[in-house]
């Protein structure tokens, strides 16, 4: 944690002064749009891309170097890539992120634990976080994900991951709160907590260009979401978690309150560092400052796989300015974590949760 805190002043200066130029410390590598779920809250499986090859990703990682603190490997369903182990191990060798986060729908019951075992054995100096997505109990989850038997397979994958017992592995559960399950969040949480995940996180369903969900009416109302996360905030304080889980919980308690305020006020509640300290690379090599807008600042294939050429370009600077000026707002969890790290008052409150034992 001290490692990342020492970097924060540089990103603060970069946002307000444009100097010193920095590559992001939080990057999402979307390795495929392919997905074996057909979720009501996500249409990413409809998108097509000429995916970067293993060799191309290796060039990307080599050019990024050791700037990363947090790396997320996402999809689609990332475990559909046969070369996922190679990709993550190359990322580790070239970039040495402190945290590697990989979400999964858990449908590949045999592959996911096998790949995670291999990745954990190789990436010994990184904290590996695997979050299994579960949006309901039993058939409720299957109906939201539109895959019969999804719940049973996801739970089996979760149990197999928990049995790995790797010191650098944290296995959590992730729930998307949408209009399809918002009224049932208390009941869902009460049952999922019995699985004893290392962490339990939720994210609000959003209408996002990346997910092709604009106009789908999947986001719950402010009142419904507020009631759900108020329940979670009260009950998350009671759980016994490991070190990673406690830190995650402390940030989550602040995140939930921030999202409530964003939904009510429809503005940036704290300064956004998307395009400065966080960003995303699409499966075809497009570089996004923000995945909600999914606007390309340039393509890595056209820039010798060198993120710096795009990140420091005039196009990227123009996108940064729009974000800095508050032209957009969103409750995206991944970017929000980074924003919260750069907001002194929020960071103090997170620390207070940990000191009081709520974290």
CSV table of N, CA, C and O in Angstrom, one decimal, residues 58-106:
chain,number,residue,atom,x,y,z
A,58,UNK,N,2.5,-9.6,-25.6
A,58,UNK,CA,3.8,-9.6,-25.0
A,58,UNK,C,4.5,-8.3,-25.3
A,58,UNK,O,5.2,-7.7,-24.5
A,59,UNK,N,4.4,-7.7,-26.5
A,59,UNK,CA,5.0,-6.5,-26.9
A,59,UNK,C,4.3,-5.3,-26.1
A,59,UNK,O,5.0,-4.4,-25.7
A,60,UNK,N,3.0,-5.4,-25.9
A,60,UNK,CA,2.3,-4.4,-25.1
A,60,UNK,C,2.9,-4.3,-23.7
A,60,UNK,O,3.2,-3.3,-23.2
A,61,UNK,N,3.0,-5.5,-23.1
A,61,UNK,CA,3.4,-5.6,-21.7
A,61,UNK,C,4.9,-5.1,-21.6
A,61,UNK,O,5.2,-4.4,-20.6
A,62,UNK,N,5.7,-5.5,-22.5
A,62,UNK,CA,7.1,-5.1,-22.5
A,62,UNK,C,7.3,-3.6,-22.6
A,62,UNK,O,8.1,-3.0,-21.9
A,63,UNK,N,6.4,-2.9,-23.4
A,63,UNK,CA,6.5,-1.4,-23.5
A,63,UNK,C,5.9,-0.7,-22.3
A,63,UNK,O,6.3,0.5,-22.1
A,64,UNK,N,5.0,-1.3,-21.6
A,64,UNK,CA,4.5,-0.7,-20.4
A,64,UNK,C,5.5,-0.7,-19.3
A,64,UNK,O,5.6,0.3,-18.5
A,65,UNK,N,6.2,-1.8,-19.1
A,65,UNK,CA,7.2,-1.8,-18.0
A,65,UNK,C,6.6,-1.9,-16.6
A,65,UNK,O,5.5,-2.4,-16.4
A,66,UNK,N,7.3,-1.3,-15.6
A,66,UNK,CA,6.9,-1.6,-14.2
A,66,UNK,C,6.0,-0.5,-13.6
A,66,UNK,O,6.1,-0.2,-12.4
A,67,UNK,N,5.2,0.2,-14.4
A,67,UNK,CA,4.4,1.3,-13.9
A,67,UNK,C,3.1,0.8,-13.2
A,67,UNK,O,2.5,1.6,-12.5
A,68,UNK,N,2.7,-0.4,-13.4
A,68,UNK,CA,1.4,-0.9,-12.9
A,68,UNK,C,1.4,-1.2,-11.5
A,68,UNK,O,2.3,-1.8,-11.0
A,69,UNK,N,0.3,-0.9,-10.8
A,69,UNK,CA,0.0,-1.4,-9.5
A,69,UNK,C,-1.1,-2.4,-9.5
A,69,UNK,O,-1.0,-3.5,-8.9
A,70,UNK,N,-2.2,-2.1,-10.3
A,70,UNK,CA,-3.3,-3.0,-10.3
A,70,UNK,C,-3.6,-3.3,-11.8
A,70,UNK,O,-3.7,-2.4,-12.6
A,71,UNK,N,-3.7,-4.6,-12.1
A,71,UNK,CA,-4.0,-5.0,-13.5
A,71,UNK,C,-5.2,-5.9,-13.4
A,71,UNK,O,-5.3,-6.9,-12.6
A,72,UNK,N,-6.2,-5.6,-14.2
A,72,UNK,CA,-7.4,-6.5,-14.4
A,72,UNK,C,-7.4,-7.1,-15.7
A,72,UNK,O,-7.2,-6.4,-16.7
A,73,UNK,N,-7.6,-8.4,-15.7
A,73,UNK,CA,-7.7,-9.2,-17.0
A,73,UNK,C,-9.2,-9.5,-17.2
A,73,UNK,O,-9.8,-10.3,-16.4
A,74,UNK,N,-9.9,-8.8,-18.2
A,74,UNK,CA,-11.3,-9.0,-18.3
A,74,UNK,C,-11.7,-9.5,-19.7
A,74,UNK,O,-10.9,-9.7,-20.5
A,75,UNK,N,-13.0,-9.6,-19.9
A,75,UNK,CA,-13.6,-10.0,-21.1
A,75,UNK,C,-14.8,-9.2,-21.4
A,75,UNK,O,-14.9,-8.0,-21.0
A,76,UNK,N,-15.8,-9.8,-22.0
A,76,UNK,CA,-16.1,-11.2,-22.1
A,76,UNK,C,-15.7,-12.1,-20.9
A,76,UNK,O,-15.5,-11.6,-19.8
A,77,UNK,N,-15.5,-13.4,-21.2
A,77,UNK,CA,-15.1,-14.3,-20.3
A,77,UNK,C,-13.6,-14.6,-20.6
A,77,UNK,O,-13.3,-15.3,-21.5
A,78,UNK,N,-12.7,-14.1,-19.7
A,78,UNK,CA,-11.2,-14.2,-20.1
A,78,UNK,C,-10.7,-15.6,-20.1
A,78,UNK,O,-9.8,-15.9,-20.9
A,79,UNK,N,-11.3,-16.5,-19.4
A,79,UNK,CA,-10.8,-17.9,-19.4
A,79,UNK,C,-11.2,-18.7,-20.7
A,79,UNK,O,-10.8,-19.8,-20.8
A,80,UNK,N,-11.9,-18.0,-21.6
A,80,UNK,CA,-12.2,-18.6,-22.9
A,80,UNK,C,-10.9,-18.6,-23.8
A,80,UNK,O,-10.8,-19.3,-24.7
A,81,UNK,N,-10.0,-17.7,-23.4
A,81,UNK,CA,-8.7,-17.7,-24.2
A,81,UNK,C,-7.8,-18.8,-23.7
A,81,UNK,O,-7.5,-19.0,-22.6
A,82,UNK,N,-7.5,-19.7,-24.7
A,82,UNK,CA,-6.6,-20.8,-24.4
A,82,UNK,C,-5.2,-20.4,-23.9
A,82,UNK,O,-4.6,-21.2,-23.1
A,83,UNK,N,-4.8,-19.2,-24.3
A,83,UNK,CA,-3.5,-18.8,-23.9
A,83,UNK,C,-3.5,-17.8,-22.7
A,83,UNK,O,-2.5,-17.1,-22.4
A,84,UNK,N,-4.6,-17.9,-21.9
A,84,UNK,CA,-4.7,-16.9,-20.8
A,84,UNK,C,-3.6,-17.0,-19.8
A,84,UNK,O,-3.0,-16.0,-19.3
A,85,UNK,N,-3.2,-18.3,-19.5
A,85,UNK,CA,-2.0,-18.5,-18.5
A,85,UNK,C,-0.8,-17.8,-19.1
A,85,UNK,O,-0.1,-17.1,-18.3
A,86,UNK,N,-0.5,-18.0,-20.3
A,86,UNK,CA,0.7,-17.3,-20.9
A,86,UNK,C,0.6,-15.8,-20.9
A,86,UNK,O,1.6,-15.1,-20.5
A,87,UNK,N,-0.6,-15.3,-21.1
A,87,UNK,CA,-0.8,-13.8,-21.1
A,87,UNK,C,-0.5,-13.2,-19.7
A,87,UNK,O,0.2,-12.3,-19.6
A,88,UNK,N,-1.1,-13.9,-18.7
A,88,UNK,CA,-1.0,-13.3,-17.4
A,88,UNK,C,0.4,-13.5,-16.9
A,88,UNK,O,1.0,-12.6,-16.2
A,89,UNK,N,1.1,-14.6,-17.2
A,89,UNK,CA,2.5,-14.8,-16.8
A,89,UNK,C,3.4,-13.8,-17.5
A,89,UNK,O,4.4,-13.3,-16.8
A,90,UNK,N,3.1,-13.5,-18.7
A,90,UNK,CA,3.9,-12.5,-19.4
A,90,UNK,C,3.7,-11.1,-18.8
A,90,UNK,O,4.7,-10.3,-18.6
A,91,UNK,N,2.5,-10.8,-18.5
A,91,UNK,CA,2.2,-9.6,-17.8
A,91,UNK,C,3.0,-9.5,-16.5
A,91,UNK,O,3.6,-8.4,-16.2
A,92,UNK,N,3.0,-10.5,-15.7
A,92,UNK,CA,3.7,-10.5,-14.5
A,92,UNK,C,5.2,-10.4,-14.7
A,92,UNK,O,5.9,-9.5,-14.0
A,93,UNK,N,5.8,-11.1,-15.6
A,93,UNK,CA,7.2,-11.0,-15.9
A,93,UNK,C,7.6,-9.6,-16.3
A,93,UNK,O,8.7,-9.1,-15.9
A,94,UNK,N,6.8,-9.0,-17.2
A,94,UNK,CA,7.2,-7.7,-17.7
A,94,UNK,C,6.8,-6.5,-16.8
A,94,UNK,O,7.5,-5.5,-16.8
A,95,UNK,N,5.7,-6.6,-16.1
A,95,UNK,CA,5.1,-5.4,-15.4
A,95,UNK,C,5.1,-5.5,-13.9
A,95,UNK,O,5.0,-4.5,-13.2
A,96,UNK,N,5.1,-6.7,-13.4
A,96,UNK,CA,5.2,-6.9,-11.9
A,96,UNK,C,4.1,-6.1,-11.1
A,96,UNK,O,4.4,-5.4,-10.2
A,97,UNK,N,2.8,-6.2,-11.6
A,97,UNK,CA,1.8,-5.5,-10.8
A,97,UNK,C,1.6,-6.1,-9.4
A,97,UNK,O,1.8,-7.3,-9.2
A,98,UNK,N,1.3,-5.3,-8.4
A,98,UNK,CA,1.1,-5.8,-7.1
A,98,UNK,C,-0.2,-6.6,-7.0
A,98,UNK,O,-0.3,-7.6,-6.2
A,99,UNK,N,-1.2,-6.2,-7.8
A,99,UNK,CA,-2.5,-7.0,-7.8
A,99,UNK,C,-2.9,-7.3,-9.2
A,99,UNK,O,-2.8,-6.5,-10.1
A,100,UNK,N,-3.2,-8.6,-9.4
A,100,UNK,CA,-3.8,-9.1,-10.6
A,100,UNK,C,-5.2,-9.6,-10.4
A,100,UNK,O,-5.4,-10.5,-9.6
A,101,UNK,N,-6.2,-9.0,-11.0
A,101,UNK,CA,-7.6,-9.3,-10.7
A,101,UNK,C,-8.2,-9.9,-12.0
A,101,UNK,O,-8.1,-9.3,-13.1
A,102,UNK,N,-8.8,-11.1,-11.8
A,102,UNK,CA,-9.5,-11.7,-13.0
A,102,UNK,C,-10.9,-12.1,-12.6
A,102,UNK,O,-11.1,-13.0,-11.8
A,103,UNK,N,-11.9,-11.5,-13.2
A,103,UNK,CA,-13.3,-11.9,-13.0
A,103,UNK,C,-13.7,-13.1,-13.9
A,103,UNK,O,-13.1,-13.2,-14.9
A,104,UNK,N,-14.6,-13.9,-13.4
A,104,UNK,CA,-15.0,-15.0,-14.2
A,104,UNK,C,-16.5,-15.4,-13.9
A,104,UNK,O,-17.0,-15.2,-12.8
A,105,UNK,N,-17.2,-15.9,-14.9
A,105,UNK,CA,-18.6,-16.3,-14.7
A,105,UNK,C,-18.6,-17.7,-14.1
A,105,UNK,O,-19.7,-18.2,-13.7
A,106,UNK,N,-17.5,-18.4,-14.0
A,106,UNK,CA,-17.4,-19.7,-13.4
A,106,UNK,C,-17.9,-20.9,-14.2
A,106,UNK,O,-18.0,-22.0,-13.7
